[in-house]
Amino acid sequence: MSLDKATVAKIAHLARIKVPEADQDHLAQELSAILAFVAQLDEVDTEGVAPMTSVVEHALRWRDDVIDDGGNVERVVSNAPEQVAGFYVVPKVVE
Amino acid sequence: MSELTQLTLAAALKGLDRGDFTAAELTESHIAAVAAARPLNAFITETFDRARQQATASDARRVQGTAGPLDGAPLAIKDLFCTEGVQTTAGSAILKGFVPTYESTVTARLFRDGAVMLGKANLDEFAMGSSNITSHYGPVISPWTGKAPADAVRKLVPGGSSGGSAAAVAARCALGATGTDTGGSIRQPAAFTGIVGLKPTYGRCSRWGIIAFASSLDQAGPMTRTVEDAAIMLRSMAGYDPKDSTSVDRPVPDYAAALTGDIRGLRVGIPAEYRVDGTDPEIAALWQQGIDWLRAAGAEPVDIHLPHTKYALPTYYIVAPAECSSNLSRYDGVRFGVRVPGDSLAEMYENTRAAGFGAEVRRRILIGTYVLSAGYYDAYYLKAQKVRTRIAEDFRRAFEQCDVILTPTAPSAAFAIGERMDDPVTMYLNDVFTVPASLAGLPGLSVPAGLSSKALPLGLQLIGRPFDEETLIRVGGVLETAAGFHTRPPFIAGEV
């Protein structure tokens, strides 16, 4: 599987990372090399094999549905670029 | 040189108990060592004031008779663990200015038991790398130089991603350090710097408060100068945490008690598939030496097969980037960290993430995005998850025939900064021996076992059954004694 420049630009947009056009050729080569490397997996017979979702074979625990934390507004927003009255002030994120 | 920085963690704790020296004295010696070792760039943030306060409090506890199991021990903390009130960077520009308001569970447990934090150790950006050259805060330089030509200052990598932790422990700046291991990030740097590195079973240590790279693989563990020290640290780090649903609720044993020295009758699996083409003859010879040491101690080497070994790295380089692309989507410039404005919301995201992520992280996010994207998910991600099941089955079968597995830790000794940079796949091959156990969630221990012909440390790896860290520690102790690795790196903090 070999990626071209246009595909790199498309993935970069999906990943929301600006990739300057000057970098796209080089990245296409690097990503293609990685994809060529992982293509070895096609050799493995995985017919009827369940995909692994967790290496820990244990049932997830349940907890009581009670409030056990909270009241930490100041700590929650302390890394906000801007805050007003305990709220995050962010750029408009719904367009 | 301070004698106190040469002690093992176990010896330092005994000395504190006996009153030979105080935690304040021990901490001052290590603070001086960290300062003297600044040329190694092993720390991103030094926390000397906090260390002094913790040491003073530790001495008070010892007087009161309430000292914990690690009381007064100065440690380095990988800068992937969130530490309350102390900048946490993950080695990335994108987290500039981030100061957690909470403490990771693992560091909270270390502090509960009395540990002193000297500072936050450098690492590959978001723990993605095998050389510690991808850190935004610059590469870490190994305290080992090898037989470098006198006219060239050849700076070697300490391995990665826990490179700052490894360099700090090897150069005698800290009695121990926390590391994290996703595909080898504790074990490989431990091997490169001649120290012990233990990656516990997935689920043994809580991941809460550790900045996530690949959540199904990430696991914290100790990096120390002896196996006993790793056992002591792990006992404090491990345990169930309601805040991490993948942490496992089972008792934490006294790991150091496993150091009986008795491995008679133990079956040691030697996987044929780890004899890969082009293995460095020195690595092969060291592996054979390890087999001989264990046989001499009464263990029984057993030939085993792990047929899917060669597919572990390609599986890893689908699964880990996929998880990373998802985990790192939170760094969008909206709520914390760096923000680079743009004309639209999408452009703000794109500008922020372009400025905030380095080349390796960008590469892995792009690969992960690709393998998870519509039309490719089944061919790449789902396929890799199925092969991962095969790899785990290999180990399960192998452990019907053996009790522990012995392999080399890395396919070579440390290389120079700047080498292996041209092609990412070549760099990924560093983890060829460590990644399979990671994919299967198994514990792995790297023990320093010898020096290469270039005078660089080499490690042997033990892989164990799930939650059988005790057998790793027991066998690791025997290997350590047999190897008698006491060579110190040319750079020791305060001696140069």
Coordinates of C-alpha atoms in Angstrom, one line a residue:
Chain A
M1 CA 0.0 0.0 0.0
S2 CA 1.6 3.2 -1.1
L3 CA 0.2 6.6 -0.1
D4 CA 0.2 9.6 -2.4
K5 CA 0.4 13.3 -1.5
A6 CA -3.3 13.7 -1.8
T7 CA -4.0 10.9 0.6
V8 CA -1.5 12.4 3.1
A9 CA -3.3 15.7 2.9
K10 CA -6.6 14.0 3.5
I11 CA -5.4 12.0 6.5
A12 CA -3.8 15.2 7.9
H13 CA -7.1 17.0 7.6
L14 CA -8.9 14.1 9.3
A15 CA -6.3 14.2 12.1
R16 CA -6.6 18.0 12.3
I17 CA -2.9 18.6 11.8
K18 CA -1.7 21.1 9.3
V19 CA 1.0 19.5 7.1
P20 CA 2.7 22.0 4.9
E21 CA 2.7 21.0 1.2
A22 CA 6.5 20.8 1.3
D23 CA 6.4 18.0 3.9
Q24 CA 3.7 15.9 2.1
D25 CA 6.0 14.0 -0.3
H26 CA 8.4 13.1 2.4
L27 CA 5.6 12.0 4.7
A28 CA 4.0 10.0 2.0
Q29 CA 7.2 8.0 1.7
E30 CA 7.6 7.5 5.4
L31 CA 4.0 6.4 5.9
S32 CA 4.2 4.2 2.9
A33 CA 7.2 2.5 4.3
I34 CA 5.4 1.9 7.6
L35 CA 2.3 0.5 5.8
A36 CA 4.5 -1.8 3.7
F37 CA 6.1 -3.0 6.9
V38 CA 2.7 -3.8 8.6
A39 CA 1.4 -5.4 5.4
Q40 CA 3.2 -8.6 6.6
L41 CA 0.1 -9.3 8.7
D42 CA -1.7 -10.4 5.5
E43 CA 0.3 -13.6 5.8
V44 CA -1.3 -14.6 9.1
D45 CA -4.4 -16.8 9.0
T46 CA -6.9 -15.1 11.3
E47 CA -9.9 -17.0 10.2
G48 CA -12.3 -17.4 13.1
V49 CA -9.9 -15.6 15.5
A50 CA -11.6 -13.1 17.8
P51 CA -10.0 -9.6 17.8
M52 CA -8.4 -8.8 21.1
T53 CA -10.1 -6.0 23.0
S54 CA -8.3 -6.4 26.4
V55 CA -5.4 -8.5 27.7
V56 CA -7.0 -8.5 31.1
E57 CA -9.4 -11.3 31.4
H58 CA -11.7 -9.9 34.1
A59 CA -15.2 -8.6 34.3
L60 CA -15.4 -4.9 34.7
R61 CA -16.4 -3.9 38.2
W62 CA -19.6 -2.2 39.1
R63 CA -19.7 0.6 41.6
D64 CA -22.6 2.1 43.5
D65 CA -24.2 4.9 41.6
V66 CA -23.5 7.5 44.2
I67 CA -21.8 10.9 44.0
D68 CA -18.3 10.4 45.5
D69 CA -16.4 13.3 44.1
G70 CA -17.1 16.9 43.0
G71 CA -17.0 20.5 44.1
N72 CA -13.6 21.0 42.4
V73 CA -14.5 23.8 40.1
E74 CA -11.3 25.7 40.7
R75 CA -9.1 22.7 40.1
V76 CA -11.0 21.7 37.0
V77 CA -10.7 25.0 35.3
S78 CA -7.2 26.0 36.6
N79 CA -5.5 25.1 33.3
A80 CA -8.1 26.9 31.1
P81 CA -6.6 29.5 28.8
E82 CA -9.3 31.8 30.1
Q83 CA -12.0 31.4 32.7
V84 CA -14.9 33.5 34.0
A85 CA -16.9 32.6 37.1
G86 CA -15.9 29.0 37.1
F87 CA -16.5 28.5 33.4
Y88 CA -14.1 27.8 30.6
V89 CA -14.0 30.6 28.0
V90 CA -13.2 28.9 24.7
P91 CA -13.4 29.9 21.0
K92 CA -16.7 29.1 19.4
V93 CA -16.6 25.3 18.8
V94 CA -20.0 24.8 17.3
E95 CA -20.2 26.2 13.8
Chain B
M1 CA 31.3 12.4 44.8
S2 CA 28.9 11.6 47.6
E3 CA 29.0 8.1 49.0
L4 CA 25.3 8.4 49.6
T5 CA 24.4 8.5 45.9
Q6 CA 26.3 5.2 45.3
L7 CA 24.0 3.3 47.6
T8 CA 21.3 1.0 46.4
L9 CA 17.7 1.9 47.3
A10 CA 17.6 -1.1 49.7
A11 CA 20.9 0.0 51.4
A12 CA 19.8 3.6 51.6
L13 CA 16.6 2.6 53.3
K14 CA 18.5 0.5 55.8
G15 CA 20.9 3.4 56.5
L16 CA 18.0 5.7 57.2
D17 CA 16.5 3.1 59.5
R18 CA 19.8 2.8 61.4
G19 CA 20.2 6.5 61.6
D20 CA 23.5 6.5 59.7
F21 CA 22.2 9.6 57.8
T22 CA 19.0 11.5 57.5
A23 CA 16.6 11.8 54.6
A24 CA 17.6 15.5 54.4
E25 CA 21.3 14.5 53.9
L26 CA 20.4 11.8 51.4
T27 CA 18.3 14.2 49.5
E28 CA 20.9 17.0 49.5
S29 CA 23.4 14.5 48.0
H30 CA 21.0 13.6 45.3
I31 CA 20.1 17.2 44.6
A32 CA 23.8 17.9 44.1
A33 CA 24.0 14.9 41.8
V34 CA 21.0 16.1 39.7
A35 CA 22.6 19.5 39.4
A36 CA 26.0 18.0 38.4
A37 CA 24.4 15.8 35.8
R38 CA 22.6 18.6 33.9
P39 CA 24.7 18.0 30.8
L40 CA 22.8 14.7 30.4
N41 CA 19.5 16.7 30.1
A42 CA 17.8 13.9 32.1
F43 CA 15.3 16.2 33.8
I44 CA 12.8 18.6 32.3
T45 CA 11.8 20.0 35.7
E46 CA 13.8 20.0 38.9
T47 CA 11.8 20.0 42.1
F48 CA 14.5 20.6 44.7
D49 CA 12.4 22.7 47.1
R50 CA 9.7 20.1 47.2
A51 CA 12.3 17.4 47.6
R52 CA 13.8 19.2 50.7
Q53 CA 10.3 19.6 52.2
Q54 CA 9.5 16.0 51.6
A55 CA 12.8 14.9 53.2
T56 CA 12.3 17.1 56.2
A57 CA 8.8 15.6 56.7
S58 CA 10.3 12.1 56.2
D59 CA 12.8 12.6 58.9
A60 CA 10.0 13.8 61.2
R61 CA 8.0 10.6 60.5
R62 CA 11.1 8.4 61.2
V63 CA 11.5 10.1 64.6
Q64 CA 7.8 9.5 65.3
G65 CA 8.1 5.8 64.2
T66 CA 5.6 6.3 61.3
A67 CA 8.0 5.9 58.4
G68 CA 6.7 4.2 55.3
P69 CA 8.5 1.5 53.2
L70 CA 10.2 4.1 50.9
D71 CA 10.5 6.9 53.4
G72 CA 13.2 9.4 52.5
A73 CA 14.2 7.7 49.2
P74 CA 14.9 10.3 46.4
L75 CA 13.4 9.2 43.1
A76 CA 13.0 10.6 39.6
I77 CA 9.5 10.7 38.2
K78 CA 9.0 10.3 34.4
D79 CA 7.3 13.4 33.1
L80 CA 4.4 11.4 31.9
F81 CA 3.0 11.1 35.5
C82 CA 0.8 14.0 36.5
T83 CA 2.1 15.5 39.6
E84 CA 0.0 18.0 41.5
G85 CA 1.3 21.5 41.4
V86 CA 4.3 20.5 39.2
Q87 CA 4.4 21.2 35.5
T88 CA 3.9 18.0 33.5
T89 CA 4.9 18.1 29.8
A90 CA 5.0 14.5 28.4
G91 CA 8.0 15.8 26.6
S92 CA 5.7 17.8 24.3
A93 CA 5.4 21.4 23.3
I94 CA 1.6 21.1 23.2
L95 CA 1.3 20.8 27.0
K96 CA 3.3 23.9 27.7
G97 CA 2.1 25.5 30.9
F98 CA 0.1 22.5 32.0
V99 CA 0.2 22.1 35.8
P100 CA -2.0 19.2 37.0
T101 CA -4.3 19.8 39.9
Y102 CA -4.2 16.1 40.8
E103 CA -1.6 13.4 41.5
S104 CA -1.3 10.2 39.4
T105 CA -2.2 7.1 41.5
V106 CA 1.3 5.6 41.1
T107 CA 3.1 8.8 42.3
A108 CA 0.5 9.2 45.1
R109 CA 1.3 5.7 46.3
L110 CA 5.1 6.4 46.2
F111 CA 4.6 9.6 48.2
R112 CA 2.2 7.8 50.6
D113 CA 5.1 5.4 51.3
G114 CA 7.5 8.3 51.9
A115 CA 9.3 8.8 48.5
V116 CA 11.0 12.1 47.8
M117 CA 10.7 13.5 44.2
L118 CA 13.9 15.1 42.8
G119 CA 12.3 16.2 39.5
K120 CA 10.4 15.2 36.4
A121 CA 12.5 13.1 34.0
N122 CA 12.8 13.7 30.3
L123 CA 11.3 11.3 27.8
D124 CA 10.4 10.8 24.2
E125 CA 7.4 13.0 23.3
F126 CA 4.3 11.3 24.6
A127 CA 6.5 8.3 25.3
M128 CA 6.8 7.6 21.5
G129 CA 10.4 6.7 20.7
S130 CA 13.2 4.3 21.5
S131 CA 16.0 6.8 21.9
N132 CA 14.8 9.8 23.8
I133 CA 15.5 12.0 20.8
T134 CA 11.9 13.0 20.1
S135 CA 11.5 15.1 23.3
H136 CA 10.6 18.7 22.7
Y137 CA 13.0 19.4 25.6
G138 CA 16.0 18.0 23.7
P139 CA 17.6 14.5 23.7
V140 CA 18.8 12.9 26.9
I141 CA 22.5 11.9 26.7
S142 CA 23.6 8.5 28.0
P143 CA 26.1 8.5 30.9
W144 CA 27.7 5.7 28.9
T145 CA 30.2 6.6 26.2
G146 CA 31.7 3.3 25.1
K147 CA 35.1 3.2 23.5
A148 CA 34.5 6.4 21.6
P149 CA 37.4 7.7 19.5
A150 CA 39.2 10.3 21.5
D151 CA 38.8 12.9 18.9
A152 CA 35.1 12.6 18.5
V153 CA 32.5 13.4 21.2
R154 CA 30.1 10.6 20.4
K155 CA 27.0 11.1 22.4
L156 CA 24.9 8.0 22.8
V157 CA 21.2 7.6 23.4
P158 CA 20.0 6.2 26.7
G159 CA 17.2 4.4 24.9
G160 CA 13.6 5.4 25.3
S161 CA 11.0 6.4 25.9
S162 CA 12.0 6.4 29.6
G163 CA 15.4 7.8 28.7
G164 CA 15.7 10.5 31.4
S165 CA 14.7 8.0 34.1
A166 CA 17.3 5.5 32.9
A167 CA 20.1 8.1 32.6
A168 CA 19.3 9.5 36.1
V169 CA 19.4 6.1 37.7
A170 CA 22.6 5.0 35.8
A171 CA 24.4 8.3 36.6
R172 CA 23.6 8.0 40.3
C173 CA 21.3 11.0 40.4
A174 CA 18.4 9.1 41.9
L175 CA 18.0 5.8 43.8
G176 CA 15.3 4.8 41.4
A177 CA 12.8 6.2 38.9
T178 CA 9.4 5.6 37.5
G179 CA 9.1 4.6 33.9
T180 CA 6.3 3.6 31.6
D181 CA 6.4 0.9 29.0
T182 CA 4.1 0.6 26.0
G183 CA 6.3 -1.5 23.7
G184 CA 9.6 -1.6 25.6
S185 CA 10.0 1.9 27.1
I186 CA 11.2 0.7 30.5
R187 CA 13.1 -2.4 29.4
Q188 CA 15.1 -1.1 26.4
P189 CA 16.5 2.0 28.1
A190 CA 17.3 -0.1 31.2
A191 CA 19.3 -2.4 28.9
F192 CA 21.0 0.5 27.2
T193 CA 22.1 2.1 30.5
G194 CA 23.0 -1.0 32.5
I195 CA 20.2 -0.8 35.0
V196 CA 17.2 -2.9 35.9
G197 CA 13.8 -2.2 34.4
L198 CA 10.5 -4.0 35.3
K199 CA 7.4 -3.7 33.2
P200 CA 4.6 -5.3 35.3
T201 CA 1.6 -7.2 34.0
Y202 CA -1.0 -4.9 32.3
G203 CA -3.4 -4.1 35.1
R204 CA -0.9 -4.4 38.0
C205 CA -0.3 -0.6 38.3
S206 CA -3.0 2.0 37.9
R207 CA -2.8 4.1 34.8
W208 CA -4.8 6.9 36.3
G209 CA -3.0 10.2 36.0
I210 CA -0.4 8.9 33.5
I211 CA -0.7 10.7 30.2
A212 CA -2.1 8.2 27.8
F213 CA -0.2 6.9 24.7
A214 CA -1.8 3.5 23.9
S215 CA -4.2 2.6 26.6
S216 CA -4.3 -1.1 26.0
L217 CA -0.5 -1.4 26.4
D218 CA 0.7 1.4 28.7
Q219 CA 2.0 0.2 32.1
A220 CA 4.1 1.9 34.8
G221 CA 7.0 0.2 36.4
P222 CA 10.3 0.8 38.4
M223 CA 13.8 1.5 37.0
T224 CA 16.5 0.8 39.5
R225 CA 20.1 -0.4 39.9
T226 CA 19.3 -3.7 41.4
V227 CA 16.5 -6.3 41.1
E228 CA 15.8 -6.0 44.8
D229 CA 15.3 -2.2 44.4
A230 CA 12.8 -2.8 41.6
A231 CA 10.9 -5.3 43.9
I232 CA 10.8 -2.7 46.7
M233 CA 9.5 0.1 44.4
L234 CA 7.0 -2.1 42.6
R235 CA 5.4 -3.0 46.0
S236 CA 4.6 0.6 46.5
M237 CA 3.5 1.4 42.9
A238 CA 1.2 -1.6 42.4
G239 CA -2.4 -2.2 43.4
Y240 CA -6.0 -1.9 42.5
D241 CA -7.4 1.6 41.8
P242 CA -11.1 2.3 41.4
K243 CA -10.1 5.1 39.1
D244 CA -8.6 2.7 36.5
S245 CA -11.1 0.1 35.4
T246 CA -8.3 -2.0 33.9
S247 CA -6.4 -2.2 37.2
V248 CA -6.7 -5.6 38.8
D249 CA -7.9 -6.2 42.3
R250 CA -5.5 -8.7 43.7
P251 CA -3.1 -8.6 46.6
V252 CA 0.2 -6.9 46.2
P253 CA 2.9 -9.3 47.5
D254 CA 6.1 -8.5 49.2
Y255 CA 8.1 -8.8 45.9
A256 CA 11.5 -8.6 47.6
A257 CA 10.6 -11.8 49.5
A258 CA 10.7 -13.6 46.2
L259 CA 14.5 -13.1 46.0
T260 CA 15.3 -16.6 47.4
G261 CA 18.0 -17.4 45.0
D262 CA 16.5 -20.8 44.5
I263 CA 15.4 -21.6 40.9
R264 CA 16.1 -25.3 41.0
G265 CA 13.7 -27.2 38.7
L266 CA 12.3 -24.1 37.2
R267 CA 11.7 -24.4 33.4
V268 CA 13.1 -21.6 31.4
G269 CA 11.6 -21.2 27.9
I270 CA 14.0 -20.3 25.1
P271 CA 12.0 -19.2 22.1
A272 CA 13.4 -20.3 18.8
E273 CA 11.8 -17.4 17.0
Y274 CA 13.9 -14.8 18.9
R275 CA 16.9 -16.0 17.0
V276 CA 16.2 -13.6 14.2
D277 CA 18.4 -13.4 11.1
G278 CA 21.2 -11.0 11.4
T279 CA 21.2 -11.0 15.2
D280 CA 24.4 -9.4 16.6
P281 CA 26.7 -12.3 17.5
E282 CA 27.4 -10.5 20.8
I283 CA 23.7 -10.5 21.7
A284 CA 23.4 -14.2 20.8
A285 CA 26.5 -15.0 22.9
L286 CA 25.1 -13.1 25.9
W287 CA 21.8 -14.9 25.6
Q288 CA 23.6 -18.3 25.6
Q289 CA 25.6 -17.2 28.6
G290 CA 22.3 -16.4 30.3
I291 CA 21.0 -19.8 29.6
D292 CA 24.1 -21.3 31.0
W293 CA 23.9 -19.2 34.2
L294 CA 20.4 -20.4 34.8
R295 CA 21.2 -24.0 34.1
A296 CA 24.1 -23.8 36.5
A297 CA 21.7 -22.5 39.1
G298 CA 19.6 -25.6 38.7
A299 CA 17.0 -24.4 36.2
E300 CA 16.0 -26.4 33.2
P301 CA 16.2 -24.7 29.8
V302 CA 13.3 -25.7 27.5
D303 CA 13.0 -25.0 23.8
I304 CA 9.7 -23.3 23.1
H305 CA 8.0 -21.8 20.1
L306 CA 6.2 -18.5 19.7
P307 CA 5.3 -18.8 16.1
H308 CA 3.8 -15.3 15.6
T309 CA 6.8 -13.4 17.0
K310 CA 7.7 -11.8 13.7
Y311 CA 4.2 -10.3 13.4
A312 CA 4.4 -8.6 16.8
L313 CA 6.1 -5.4 15.6
P314 CA 3.8 -4.9 12.6
T315 CA 0.8 -5.5 14.9
Y316 CA 2.2 -3.0 17.4
Y317 CA 2.7 -0.4 14.7
I318 CA -1.0 -0.6 13.9
V319 CA -2.5 -0.9 17.4
A320 CA -0.3 1.7 19.2
P321 CA -0.7 4.5 16.6
A322 CA -4.4 3.8 16.4
E323 CA -4.8 4.2 20.1
C324 CA -2.5 7.2 20.1
S325 CA -4.4 9.0 17.4
S326 CA -7.5 8.6 19.5
N327 CA -5.9 9.5 22.8
L328 CA -4.1 12.6 21.5
S329 CA -7.2 14.0 19.9
R330 CA -7.8 15.8 23.2
Y331 CA -4.9 18.2 22.4
D332 CA -6.9 20.6 20.4
G333 CA -6.0 24.0 21.9
V334 CA -9.4 24.5 23.3
R335 CA -9.3 23.8 27.0
F336 CA -5.6 23.7 28.0
G337 CA -2.1 23.8 26.6
V338 CA -0.9 25.6 23.5
R339 CA -3.4 27.3 21.2
V340 CA -2.4 28.7 17.8
P341 CA -5.2 30.9 16.3
G342 CA -6.7 30.3 12.8
D343 CA -9.4 31.7 10.6
S344 CA -11.8 29.0 11.3
L345 CA -12.3 26.4 14.1
A346 CA -10.8 23.6 12.0
E347 CA -7.8 25.8 11.2
M348 CA -7.3 26.6 14.8
Y349 CA -7.2 22.9 15.6
E350 CA -4.8 22.2 12.6
N351 CA -2.5 25.1 13.5
T352 CA -2.4 24.2 17.2
R353 CA -1.6 20.5 16.5
A354 CA 0.9 21.3 13.8
A355 CA 2.8 23.6 16.2
G356 CA 2.4 21.4 19.3
F357 CA 3.4 17.9 18.0
G358 CA 6.8 16.8 16.9
A359 CA 7.6 14.8 13.8
E360 CA 7.4 11.3 15.4
V361 CA 4.1 12.0 17.2
R362 CA 2.7 13.5 14.0
R363 CA 3.7 10.4 12.0
R364 CA 2.0 8.1 14.5
I365 CA -1.2 10.1 14.7
L366 CA -1.4 10.1 10.9
I367 CA -0.8 6.3 10.7
G368 CA -3.3 5.8 13.4
T369 CA -5.9 8.0 11.7
Y370 CA -5.3 6.1 8.4
V371 CA -5.7 2.6 9.9
L372 CA -8.9 3.6 11.7
S373 CA -10.4 5.5 8.7
A374 CA -13.4 4.3 6.8
G375 CA -12.5 1.6 4.4
Y376 CA -9.2 0.6 6.1
Y377 CA -10.4 -0.2 9.6
D378 CA -11.0 -3.9 8.9
A379 CA -7.9 -4.4 6.8
Y380 CA -5.5 -2.9 9.3
Y381 CA -6.9 -2.3 12.8
L382 CA -9.2 -5.3 13.1
K383 CA -6.6 -7.6 11.4
A384 CA -4.0 -6.4 13.9
Q385 CA -6.3 -7.1 16.9
K386 CA -6.8 -10.6 15.6
V387 CA -3.1 -11.2 15.2
R388 CA -2.7 -9.8 18.7
T389 CA -4.9 -12.6 19.9
R390 CA -2.7 -15.1 18.1
I391 CA 0.4 -13.6 19.8
A392 CA -1.2 -13.9 23.2
E393 CA -2.2 -17.5 22.5
D394 CA 1.4 -18.3 21.6
F395 CA 2.5 -17.2 25.1
R396 CA -0.3 -19.0 26.8
R397 CA 0.7 -22.3 25.1
A398 CA 4.4 -21.7 25.8
F399 CA 3.7 -21.2 29.5
E400 CA 2.3 -24.8 29.6
Q401 CA 5.8 -25.9 28.9
C402 CA 7.8 -23.4 30.9
D403 CA 7.6 -21.1 33.9
V404 CA 9.5 -18.1 32.6
I405 CA 11.0 -17.1 29.2
L406 CA 14.5 -15.8 28.7
T407 CA 15.4 -13.5 25.7
P408 CA 17.7 -10.6 25.0
T409 CA 16.2 -7.3 25.8
A410 CA 17.3 -5.4 22.7
P411 CA 18.9 -6.4 19.4
S412 CA 21.9 -4.1 19.9
A413 CA 23.7 -1.9 22.4
A414 CA 23.0 1.8 22.5
F415 CA 23.6 3.8 19.4
A416 CA 24.7 7.4 18.8
I417 CA 22.4 10.4 18.7
G418 CA 21.6 11.0 15.1
E419 CA 21.9 7.4 14.0
R420 CA 18.9 5.4 12.7
M421 CA 17.0 8.6 12.1
D422 CA 16.5 8.3 8.4
D423 CA 13.9 5.5 8.4
P424 CA 11.3 5.1 11.2
V425 CA 11.0 1.4 10.6
T426 CA 14.7 0.9 11.5
M427 CA 14.1 2.7 14.7
Y428 CA 11.1 0.6 15.5
L429 CA 13.2 -2.6 15.2
N430 CA 14.8 -1.7 18.6
D431 CA 11.6 -3.0 20.2
V432 CA 11.5 -6.4 18.4
F433 CA 12.2 -8.4 21.6
T434 CA 10.1 -6.3 24.0
V435 CA 6.9 -5.7 22.0
P436 CA 5.5 -9.3 22.0
A437 CA 5.2 -9.4 25.8
S438 CA 3.6 -5.9 25.7
L439 CA 0.9 -7.1 23.2
A440 CA 0.2 -10.1 25.4
G441 CA 0.1 -7.9 28.6
L442 CA 2.8 -10.0 30.2
P443 CA 5.4 -8.8 32.8
G444 CA 8.9 -8.3 31.5
L445 CA 12.1 -7.6 33.4
S446 CA 15.4 -6.4 31.9
V447 CA 18.6 -7.2 33.9
P448 CA 22.0 -5.9 33.0
A449 CA 24.1 -8.9 32.0
G450 CA 27.3 -7.8 30.4
L451 CA 29.3 -5.3 28.3
S452 CA 29.6 -5.3 24.5
S453 CA 33.0 -5.2 22.9
K454 CA 32.5 -1.5 22.7
A455 CA 32.1 -1.3 26.4
L456 CA 28.3 -0.7 26.4
P457 CA 25.8 -2.5 28.6
L458 CA 23.6 -5.3 27.3
G459 CA 20.5 -6.6 29.0
L460 CA 18.7 -9.9 29.2
Q461 CA 14.9 -10.0 29.4
L462 CA 12.7 -12.4 31.4
I463 CA 9.0 -12.7 30.5
G464 CA 6.6 -14.2 32.9
R465 CA 3.0 -15.4 33.3
P466 CA 0.3 -12.8 34.1
F467 CA 0.8 -11.4 37.6
D468 CA 3.8 -13.6 38.2
E469 CA 6.3 -10.7 38.8
E470 CA 7.6 -12.8 41.7
T471 CA 9.1 -15.4 39.4
L472 CA 10.7 -12.7 37.3
I473 CA 12.2 -11.2 40.4
R474 CA 13.4 -14.5 41.7
V475 CA 15.1 -15.5 38.4
G476 CA 16.2 -11.9 37.8
G477 CA 18.1 -12.0 41.1
V478 CA 19.9 -15.2 40.1
L479 CA 20.8 -13.7 36.7
E480 CA 22.0 -10.5 38.4
T481 CA 24.2 -12.5 40.8
A482 CA 25.6 -14.7 38.1
A483 CA 26.3 -11.7 35.8
G484 CA 27.9 -9.7 38.5
F485 CA 27.4 -6.5 36.5
H486 CA 29.0 -3.8 38.6
T487 CA 30.5 -1.6 35.9
R488 CA 29.6 2.0 36.4
P489 CA 29.1 4.4 33.5
P490 CA 32.0 6.8 32.6
F491 CA 29.7 9.7 33.6
I492 CA 28.8 9.6 37.3
A493 CA 27.1 12.7 38.6
G494 CA 29.6 14.8 40.5
E495 CA 32.6 12.9 39.4
V496 CA 33.3 14.5 36.1

